[in-house]
Short mmCIF file of C-alpha atoms and ligand atoms in Angstrom, two decimals:
data_model
loop_
_atom_site.label_atom_id
_atom_site.label_comp_id
_atom_site.label_asym_id
_atom_site.label_seq_id
_atom_site.Cartn_x
_atom_site.Cartn_y
_atom_site.Cartn_z
CA MET A 991 -29.11 51.80 -107.86
CA ARG A 992 -28.97 52.85 -104.22
CA ILE A 993 -27.93 51.06 -101.03
CA GLU A 994 -30.92 49.96 -98.96
CA SER A 995 -29.26 47.81 -96.34
CA ILE A 996 -25.83 46.57 -95.26
CA GLN A 997 -25.59 43.39 -93.24
CA THR A 998 -22.35 41.90 -91.94
CA HIS A 999 -21.62 38.53 -90.36
CA LEU A 1000 -18.49 37.04 -88.82
CA TYR A 1001 -17.51 33.41 -89.35
CA ARG A 1002 -14.68 31.51 -87.67
CA VAL A 1003 -13.59 28.61 -89.84
CA PRO A 1004 -10.98 25.97 -88.89
CA PRO A 1005 -8.37 25.20 -91.57
CA THR A 1006 -8.62 21.84 -93.27
CA VAL A 1007 -4.83 21.40 -93.39
CA ARG A 1008 -2.05 22.26 -90.93
CA ILE A 1009 -0.71 25.76 -91.59
CA SER A 1010 2.59 27.10 -90.22
CA ASP A 1011 5.27 29.56 -91.32
CA SER A 1012 8.40 31.11 -89.78
CA ILE A 1013 6.47 33.34 -87.37
CA GLN A 1014 3.06 31.76 -86.71
CA SER A 1015 0.58 28.93 -87.04
CA ILE A 1016 -3.02 29.50 -88.06
CA TYR A 1017 -5.74 27.75 -86.07
CA ILE A 1018 -8.78 29.69 -87.25
CA TRP A 1019 -9.55 31.81 -90.30
CA GLU A 1020 -12.07 34.58 -89.76
CA TRP A 1021 -14.32 35.67 -92.62
CA ILE A 1022 -16.22 38.93 -92.36
CA ILE A 1023 -18.90 38.86 -95.04
CA THR A 1024 -21.04 41.86 -95.93
CA THR A 1025 -24.22 41.76 -97.99
CA ILE A 1026 -25.40 45.01 -99.58
CA ARG A 1027 -29.02 45.11 -100.77
CA THR A 1028 -30.19 47.79 -103.18
CA ASP A 1029 -33.42 49.40 -104.31
CA SER A 1030 -32.94 47.67 -107.68
CA GLY A 1031 -33.50 44.28 -106.13
CA LEU A 1032 -29.85 43.28 -106.72
CA SER A 1033 -27.67 42.35 -103.79
CA GLY A 1034 -23.89 42.02 -103.66
CA THR A 1035 -21.43 40.43 -101.24
CA GLY A 1036 -17.90 41.31 -100.22
CA TRP A 1037 -15.50 40.00 -97.61
CA SER A 1038 -12.40 40.42 -95.52
CA TYR A 1039 -10.49 37.81 -93.59
CA THR A 1040 -8.17 37.60 -90.61
CA LEU A 1041 -5.69 35.01 -89.38
CA GLY A 1042 -7.87 34.40 -86.34
CA MET A 1043 -8.11 37.71 -84.49
CA GLY A 1044 -9.87 41.01 -84.95
CA GLY A 1045 -12.93 39.80 -86.83
CA SER A 1046 -15.41 40.98 -84.22
CA ALA A 1047 -13.80 44.44 -84.27
CA LEU A 1048 -14.13 44.59 -88.06
CA ARG A 1049 -17.77 43.55 -87.88
CA ALA A 1050 -18.39 46.28 -85.29
CA ILE A 1051 -16.61 48.96 -87.35
CA ILE A 1052 -18.83 48.16 -90.33
CA ASP A 1053 -22.07 47.83 -88.35
CA ASP A 1054 -21.60 50.78 -86.01
CA TYR A 1055 -19.71 53.32 -88.13
CA LEU A 1056 -19.68 52.58 -91.87
CA ALA A 1057 -23.10 51.10 -92.63
CA PRO A 1058 -25.04 54.00 -91.09
CA ILE A 1059 -23.31 56.63 -93.25
CA LEU A 1060 -23.77 54.68 -96.50
CA ILE A 1061 -27.47 53.87 -96.58
CA GLY A 1062 -29.00 55.67 -99.57
CA SER A 1063 -25.66 56.06 -101.41
CA GLU A 1064 -25.52 55.50 -105.18
CA VAL A 1065 -23.66 52.24 -105.81
CA SER A 1066 -21.82 53.50 -108.90
CA ASN A 1067 -20.00 56.10 -106.76
CA VAL A 1068 -17.51 53.50 -105.56
CA GLU A 1069 -14.66 56.01 -105.34
CA ARG A 1070 -16.76 58.51 -103.37
CA ILE A 1071 -17.90 55.78 -100.99
CA TRP A 1072 -14.36 54.48 -100.50
CA GLN A 1073 -13.10 57.98 -99.66
CA LYS A 1074 -16.01 58.57 -97.29
CA CYS A 1075 -15.27 55.37 -95.41
CA TRP A 1076 -11.53 56.07 -95.31
CA GLN A 1077 -12.00 59.58 -93.98
CA GLU A 1078 -14.40 58.25 -91.35
CA LEU A 1079 -11.80 55.80 -90.02
CA HIS A 1080 -8.51 57.50 -90.93
CA ALA A 1081 -7.85 59.07 -87.52
CA ASN A 1082 -7.53 55.54 -86.13
CA GLY A 1083 -4.88 54.73 -88.71
CA PRO A 1084 -4.72 54.75 -92.52
CA GLY A 1085 -4.56 50.98 -92.95
CA GLY A 1086 -4.98 47.68 -91.15
CA PHE A 1087 -8.35 47.59 -89.38
CA THR A 1088 -9.38 50.65 -91.38
CA THR A 1089 -8.83 49.07 -94.78
CA LEU A 1090 -9.91 45.56 -93.73
CA ALA A 1091 -13.24 47.08 -92.68
CA ILE A 1092 -13.68 48.99 -95.94
CA ALA A 1093 -12.96 45.94 -98.12
CA PRO A 1094 -16.21 43.97 -97.65
CA ILE A 1095 -18.19 47.06 -98.61
CA ASP A 1096 -16.01 47.95 -101.59
CA ILE A 1097 -16.01 44.38 -102.92
CA ALA A 1098 -19.80 44.13 -102.53
CA LEU A 1099 -20.20 47.39 -104.49
CA TRP A 1100 -18.02 46.07 -107.33
CA ASP A 1101 -20.03 42.84 -107.26
CA LEU A 1102 -23.19 44.91 -107.69
CA LEU A 1103 -21.70 46.98 -110.52
CA GLY A 1104 -20.71 43.80 -112.35
CA GLN A 1105 -24.19 42.38 -111.94
CA GLN A 1106 -25.75 45.61 -113.17
CA ALA A 1107 -23.44 45.71 -116.19
CA GLY A 1108 -23.85 42.00 -116.90
CA LEU A 1109 -20.06 41.58 -116.79
CA PRO A 1110 -17.71 39.42 -114.72
CA LEU A 1111 -15.59 41.64 -112.49
CA TYR A 1112 -12.31 41.08 -114.34
CA LYS A 1113 -13.88 42.45 -117.51
CA LEU A 1114 -15.54 45.36 -115.74
CA MET A 1115 -12.17 46.30 -114.19
CA GLY A 1116 -10.19 46.14 -117.42
CA GLY A 1117 -10.24 42.68 -118.98
CA ALA A 1118 -6.52 42.52 -119.79
CA ARG A 1119 -6.55 38.71 -120.12
CA ASP A 1120 -8.87 35.71 -119.78
CA ASN A 1121 -6.73 33.46 -117.60
CA ILE A 1122 -3.49 33.41 -115.64
CA PRO A 1123 -0.99 30.77 -114.45
CA ALA A 1124 -1.24 29.86 -110.77
CA TYR A 1125 1.27 28.50 -108.29
CA GLY A 1126 0.72 25.81 -105.72
CA SER A 1127 1.33 27.47 -102.37
CA GLY A 1128 2.18 25.51 -99.25
CA ILE A 1129 2.26 27.00 -95.75
CA ASN A 1130 4.55 24.18 -94.88
CA MET A 1131 7.25 25.15 -92.39
CA HIS A 1132 6.49 21.97 -90.47
CA LEU A 1133 7.17 19.74 -93.50
CA GLU A 1134 10.55 18.33 -94.53
CA GLY A 1135 12.02 15.36 -96.33
CA GLU A 1136 9.55 12.94 -97.88
CA ALA A 1137 6.47 14.79 -96.54
CA LEU A 1138 7.62 18.02 -98.18
CA ALA A 1139 8.47 16.23 -101.44
CA GLU A 1140 5.04 14.59 -101.37
CA GLN A 1141 3.30 17.97 -101.13
CA MET A 1142 5.34 19.23 -104.09
CA ARG A 1143 4.58 16.13 -106.16
CA GLY A 1144 0.91 16.83 -105.45
CA PHE A 1145 1.30 20.36 -106.85
CA LEU A 1146 3.01 19.03 -109.98
CA ALA A 1147 0.34 16.35 -110.47
CA ALA A 1148 -2.30 19.08 -110.23
CA GLY A 1149 -0.61 20.90 -113.12
CA TYR A 1150 1.14 23.83 -111.40
CA ARG A 1151 4.33 25.03 -113.07
CA SER A 1152 5.40 27.06 -110.00
CA VAL A 1153 5.34 26.21 -106.31
CA LYS A 1154 5.92 28.10 -103.08
CA MET A 1155 7.41 26.94 -99.81
CA LYS A 1156 8.16 28.50 -96.44
CA VAL A 1157 11.71 29.20 -95.28
CA GLY A 1158 13.14 30.80 -92.15
CA ARG A 1159 13.86 27.96 -89.77
CA ASP A 1160 16.14 28.85 -86.87
CA ASN A 1161 18.89 26.63 -88.28
CA PRO A 1162 19.91 27.92 -91.75
CA GLU A 1163 21.14 24.46 -92.76
CA GLU A 1164 17.61 23.14 -92.38
CA ASP A 1165 16.40 25.71 -94.92
CA VAL A 1166 19.15 24.63 -97.32
CA GLU A 1167 18.15 21.01 -96.92
CA ARG A 1168 14.43 21.67 -97.35
CA VAL A 1169 14.90 23.89 -100.41
CA ALA A 1170 17.29 21.31 -101.91
CA THR A 1171 14.60 18.65 -101.41
CA VAL A 1172 12.02 20.75 -103.22
CA ARG A 1173 14.29 21.70 -106.12
CA LYS A 1174 15.27 18.07 -106.58
CA THR A 1175 11.59 17.03 -106.52
CA ILE A 1176 10.28 19.64 -108.96
CA GLY A 1177 13.22 19.59 -111.37
CA PRO A 1178 15.04 22.56 -112.93
CA SER A 1179 12.25 24.09 -114.99
CA VAL A 1180 9.44 24.54 -112.43
CA GLY A 1181 9.32 27.94 -110.70
CA LEU A 1182 10.37 27.86 -107.03
CA LEU A 1183 9.12 30.67 -104.77
CA LEU A 1184 10.41 31.13 -101.20
CA ASP A 1185 8.59 32.91 -98.38
CA ALA A 1186 10.28 33.94 -95.12
CA ASN A 1187 7.33 35.83 -93.57
CA GLN A 1188 9.40 38.81 -92.31
CA LYS A 1189 11.68 36.64 -90.24
CA TRP A 1190 15.10 38.19 -90.77
CA SER A 1191 17.00 41.44 -90.32
CA ALA A 1192 18.38 42.94 -93.53
CA GLY A 1193 21.89 41.58 -92.97
CA GLU A 1194 20.55 38.17 -92.02
CA ALA A 1195 18.31 38.14 -95.09
CA VAL A 1196 21.29 38.67 -97.39
CA ARG A 1197 23.26 35.92 -95.67
CA ARG A 1198 20.35 33.47 -95.68
CA VAL A 1199 19.17 34.08 -99.25
CA ARG A 1200 22.73 33.77 -100.58
CA MET A 1201 22.78 30.28 -99.07
CA LEU A 1202 19.69 29.48 -101.19
CA GLU A 1203 20.55 31.27 -104.44
CA ARG A 1204 22.03 28.15 -106.02
CA PHE A 1205 18.55 26.59 -106.09
CA ASN A 1206 17.47 29.35 -108.48
CA PRO A 1207 14.40 30.70 -106.65
CA SER A 1208 12.15 33.01 -108.67
CA TRP A 1209 11.58 35.25 -105.66
CA ILE A 1210 12.18 35.63 -101.95
CA GLU A 1211 8.99 36.82 -100.28
CA GLU A 1212 8.91 39.05 -97.19
CA PRO A 1213 12.53 38.43 -96.16
CA ILE A 1214 12.44 41.28 -93.62
CA LEU A 1215 9.90 43.00 -91.36
CA ALA A 1216 7.50 44.78 -93.70
CA ASP A 1217 7.94 48.08 -91.82
CA ASP A 1218 11.67 48.18 -92.66
CA ILE A 1219 11.88 49.80 -96.09
CA PRO A 1220 15.62 50.68 -95.94
CA GLY A 1221 16.31 47.08 -94.97
CA HIS A 1222 14.64 45.90 -98.16
CA THR A 1223 16.52 48.45 -100.24
CA TYR A 1224 19.76 47.10 -98.79
CA ALA A 1225 18.81 43.46 -99.32
CA ARG A 1226 17.61 44.07 -102.88
CA ALA A 1227 20.89 45.79 -103.75
CA HIS A 1228 22.88 42.83 -102.43
CA LEU A 1229 20.86 39.90 -103.80
CA SER A 1230 20.25 38.45 -107.24
CA VAL A 1231 16.89 36.97 -106.18
CA PRO A 1232 13.90 39.29 -106.77
CA ILE A 1233 12.06 40.49 -103.65
CA ALA A 1234 8.29 39.97 -103.47
CA LEU A 1235 6.22 41.65 -100.77
CA GLY A 1236 3.05 43.54 -100.01
CA GLU A 1237 0.78 41.23 -98.02
CA THR A 1238 1.60 43.25 -94.89
CA LEU A 1239 1.17 46.68 -96.50
CA PHE A 1240 -2.21 48.36 -96.41
CA THR A 1241 -2.25 51.57 -98.46
CA ARG A 1242 -1.10 52.84 -101.84
CA TYR A 1243 1.17 55.29 -99.98
CA GLN A 1244 3.09 52.43 -98.39
CA PHE A 1245 3.55 50.80 -101.80
CA ALA A 1246 4.66 54.11 -103.29
CA ASP A 1247 7.28 54.43 -100.53
CA TYR A 1248 8.58 50.95 -101.29
CA ILE A 1249 8.74 51.54 -105.03
CA ARG A 1250 10.48 54.92 -104.64
CA ALA A 1251 13.03 53.26 -102.35
CA ASN A 1252 13.89 50.55 -104.93
CA ALA A 1253 12.88 48.02 -102.32
CA VAL A 1254 10.50 45.67 -104.17
CA ASP A 1255 10.39 43.62 -107.39
CA VAL A 1256 6.99 41.89 -107.21
CA VAL A 1257 3.99 43.74 -105.71
CA GLN A 1258 1.77 41.42 -103.66
CA ALA A 1259 -1.00 43.75 -102.48
CA ASP A 1260 -3.75 41.72 -100.77
CA ILE A 1261 -7.22 42.79 -101.91
CA PRO A 1262 -9.03 42.70 -98.54
CA ARG A 1263 -6.08 44.13 -96.63
CA VAL A 1264 -5.79 47.22 -98.85
CA GLY A 1265 -9.52 47.96 -98.71
CA GLY A 1266 -10.91 46.15 -101.74
CA PHE A 1267 -10.63 46.46 -105.52
CA THR A 1268 -10.79 50.28 -105.63
CA GLU A 1269 -7.49 50.66 -103.77
CA TRP A 1270 -5.93 47.51 -105.21
CA LEU A 1271 -6.36 48.79 -108.77
CA LYS A 1272 -4.51 51.99 -107.87
CA ILE A 1273 -1.63 49.97 -106.44
CA ALA A 1274 -1.56 47.76 -109.55
CA LYS A 1275 -1.37 50.82 -111.80
CA LEU A 1276 1.30 52.37 -109.59
CA ALA A 1277 3.31 49.18 -110.04
CA GLU A 1278 2.64 49.15 -113.80
CA ALA A 1279 3.97 52.70 -114.11
CA HIS A 1280 7.22 51.44 -112.56
CA ASN A 1281 7.34 48.35 -114.78
CA LEU A 1282 6.67 46.02 -111.84
CA PRO A 1283 4.39 42.96 -111.90
CA VAL A 1284 1.61 42.28 -109.39
CA ALA A 1285 0.95 38.92 -107.74
CA PRO A 1286 -1.67 39.49 -105.04
CA HIS A 1287 -1.51 37.60 -101.76
CA PHE A 1288 -4.14 34.96 -100.84
CA ALA A 1289 -7.90 35.46 -101.45
CA VAL A 1290 -7.68 33.47 -104.69
CA GLU A 1291 -11.34 34.10 -105.60
CA LEU A 1292 -10.77 37.86 -105.62
CA SER A 1293 -7.21 37.75 -106.93
CA ILE A 1294 -8.23 35.87 -110.09
CA HIS A 1295 -10.49 38.77 -111.11
CA ALA A 1296 -7.90 41.40 -110.18
CA LEU A 1297 -5.04 39.65 -112.01
CA CYS A 1298 -7.03 39.19 -115.21
CA ALA A 1299 -8.15 42.83 -115.10
CA VAL A 1300 -4.69 44.44 -115.32
CA PRO A 1301 -1.84 44.12 -117.85
CA ASN A 1302 0.92 43.55 -115.27
CA GLY A 1303 -0.56 40.47 -113.57
CA LEU A 1304 2.18 37.89 -112.96
CA ILE A 1305 0.83 34.80 -111.20
CA LEU A 1306 -2.06 33.66 -109.00
CA GLU A 1307 -1.51 32.27 -105.49
CA ASP A 1308 -3.53 29.11 -104.89
CA LEU A 1309 -2.98 28.32 -101.24
CA GLN A 1310 -3.51 24.70 -100.35
CA GLY A 1311 -6.38 24.58 -97.85
CA GLY A 1312 -7.02 28.32 -98.07
CA SER A 1313 -9.62 28.73 -100.80
CA LEU A 1314 -13.32 29.12 -100.13
CA THR A 1315 -13.81 25.93 -102.12
CA ASP A 1316 -11.27 24.04 -99.97
CA LEU A 1317 -13.18 25.27 -96.91
CA ASP A 1318 -16.50 24.19 -98.46
CA LEU A 1319 -18.00 27.66 -98.18
CA LEU A 1320 -19.23 28.03 -101.78
CA ALA A 1321 -22.44 26.58 -103.18
CA GLU A 1322 -20.68 26.13 -106.52
CA PRO A 1323 -16.98 25.25 -106.18
CA TRP A 1324 -14.41 27.32 -108.07
CA ARG A 1325 -10.91 25.91 -108.57
CA VAL A 1326 -7.70 26.48 -110.46
CA SER A 1327 -7.56 23.81 -113.14
CA ASN A 1328 -4.33 22.27 -114.50
CA GLY A 1329 -2.31 25.13 -113.01
CA VAL A 1330 -4.31 27.90 -114.69
CA GLY A 1331 -6.94 30.17 -113.14
CA VAL A 1332 -9.96 31.19 -115.22
CA PRO A 1333 -12.31 33.76 -113.62
CA PRO A 1334 -15.98 32.86 -113.12
CA GLN A 1335 -17.93 34.16 -116.11
CA LYS A 1336 -21.08 35.16 -114.24
CA PRO A 1337 -21.77 38.88 -113.72
CA GLY A 1338 -20.08 40.35 -110.63
CA HIS A 1339 -17.58 38.22 -108.72
CA GLY A 1340 -19.69 35.20 -109.54
CA TYR A 1341 -19.46 33.37 -106.21
CA VAL A 1342 -22.48 32.05 -104.32
CA TRP A 1343 -22.05 31.25 -100.64
CA ASP A 1344 -23.09 27.91 -99.20
CA GLU A 1345 -25.30 29.42 -96.51
CA LYS A 1346 -25.89 26.12 -94.76
CA ASN A 1347 -22.18 25.40 -94.33
CA LEU A 1348 -21.42 29.00 -93.43
CA ALA A 1349 -24.06 28.91 -90.69
CA LYS A 1350 -21.99 26.29 -88.86
CA TYR A 1351 -19.27 28.88 -88.31
CA LEU A 1352 -21.36 31.95 -87.56
CA VAL A 1353 -20.20 33.94 -84.54
CA THR A 1354 -22.93 35.68 -82.62
CA GLY A 1355 -21.72 38.06 -79.92
CA LYS A 1356 -18.06 37.80 -78.95
CA PRO A 1357 -15.79 35.06 -80.28
CA ARG A 1358 -15.63 32.58 -77.40
CA ASP A 1359 -12.78 30.24 -78.11
CA VAL A 1360 -9.91 32.60 -78.87
CA THR A 1361 -7.57 31.44 -76.09
CA ALA A 1362 -8.29 27.78 -76.76
CA THR A 1363 -7.53 28.10 -80.46
CA ARG A 1364 -4.32 30.08 -79.91
CA ALA A 1365 -2.74 27.65 -77.41
MG1 MG B 1916 3.61 35.35 -97.78
#
């Protein structure tokens, strides 16, 4: 099965719910969706996303530099194709735009291999389990008091046994109050995950998390700038709360550095950001070899396959307002049900785009409304 054509489109999709954390608000998601057609008649799709900027650059990298060198390639050579793409782009940096541009291609290739094999992706990639618990994830820095409790009650009513909330307000007492509200609402036995989105220095992280330890959080996510590995080593040595991170890391080498430095407890590699399933699986196995669980960031439709493929999957992030189903982009909705994610059973990734709805968000030429949406 050989690649005949590679077509990539950019879509800018407004969130359906308000989204804010300690460092940013999100006004537009960008989806970069690649369709690979083959001489077998099968076609596969893969995608990357951004938090509102860079999508047109990713589309151009794929169209102008990656697609032309891949036409005619054998689809089953996913590793060879990944390396070829990485070497092509590596001089501009090993991760970030490089890996975000590789991901749509890599994911589309895996989709094709699953279709060819007649297997859903999670089985093709290892089939370690058939389902996984999910957590209700709120990007909810703007919520407090009754509004925050209401969101958490919604998660419980939907069947989640773990929830996540944002922390990192300028006033530490406000974090204490908000976390207290959530713990009181969810009771003692529901998992409580905290996410600071890289807000603090290492010393500040220790001080701030100690103020929250009494609420028994299951992890503190991204307490410190992701580039600061020694800072995480320090914080981990001084805290009882496990440290989760990885959404802002882009290569297996960065994860290896973190693991060697005893700086991480839960590995959250994001499938599009690390360049697709090929690289993600390596990171998951690296974590497994160090007895660490994986809990990939975002991209719930991809993460469900990845988590059920490997033995060290911990939990699935189901971000309120952030799934393709929430955004009405799938022809057949896929949802976490009663707090548990079950992968689609169709061959490949199993998702079919709603082309009519997608077309509403198609960007032709340059994105036009960037300044307006970032005001
Ligand atoms: Mg996060």
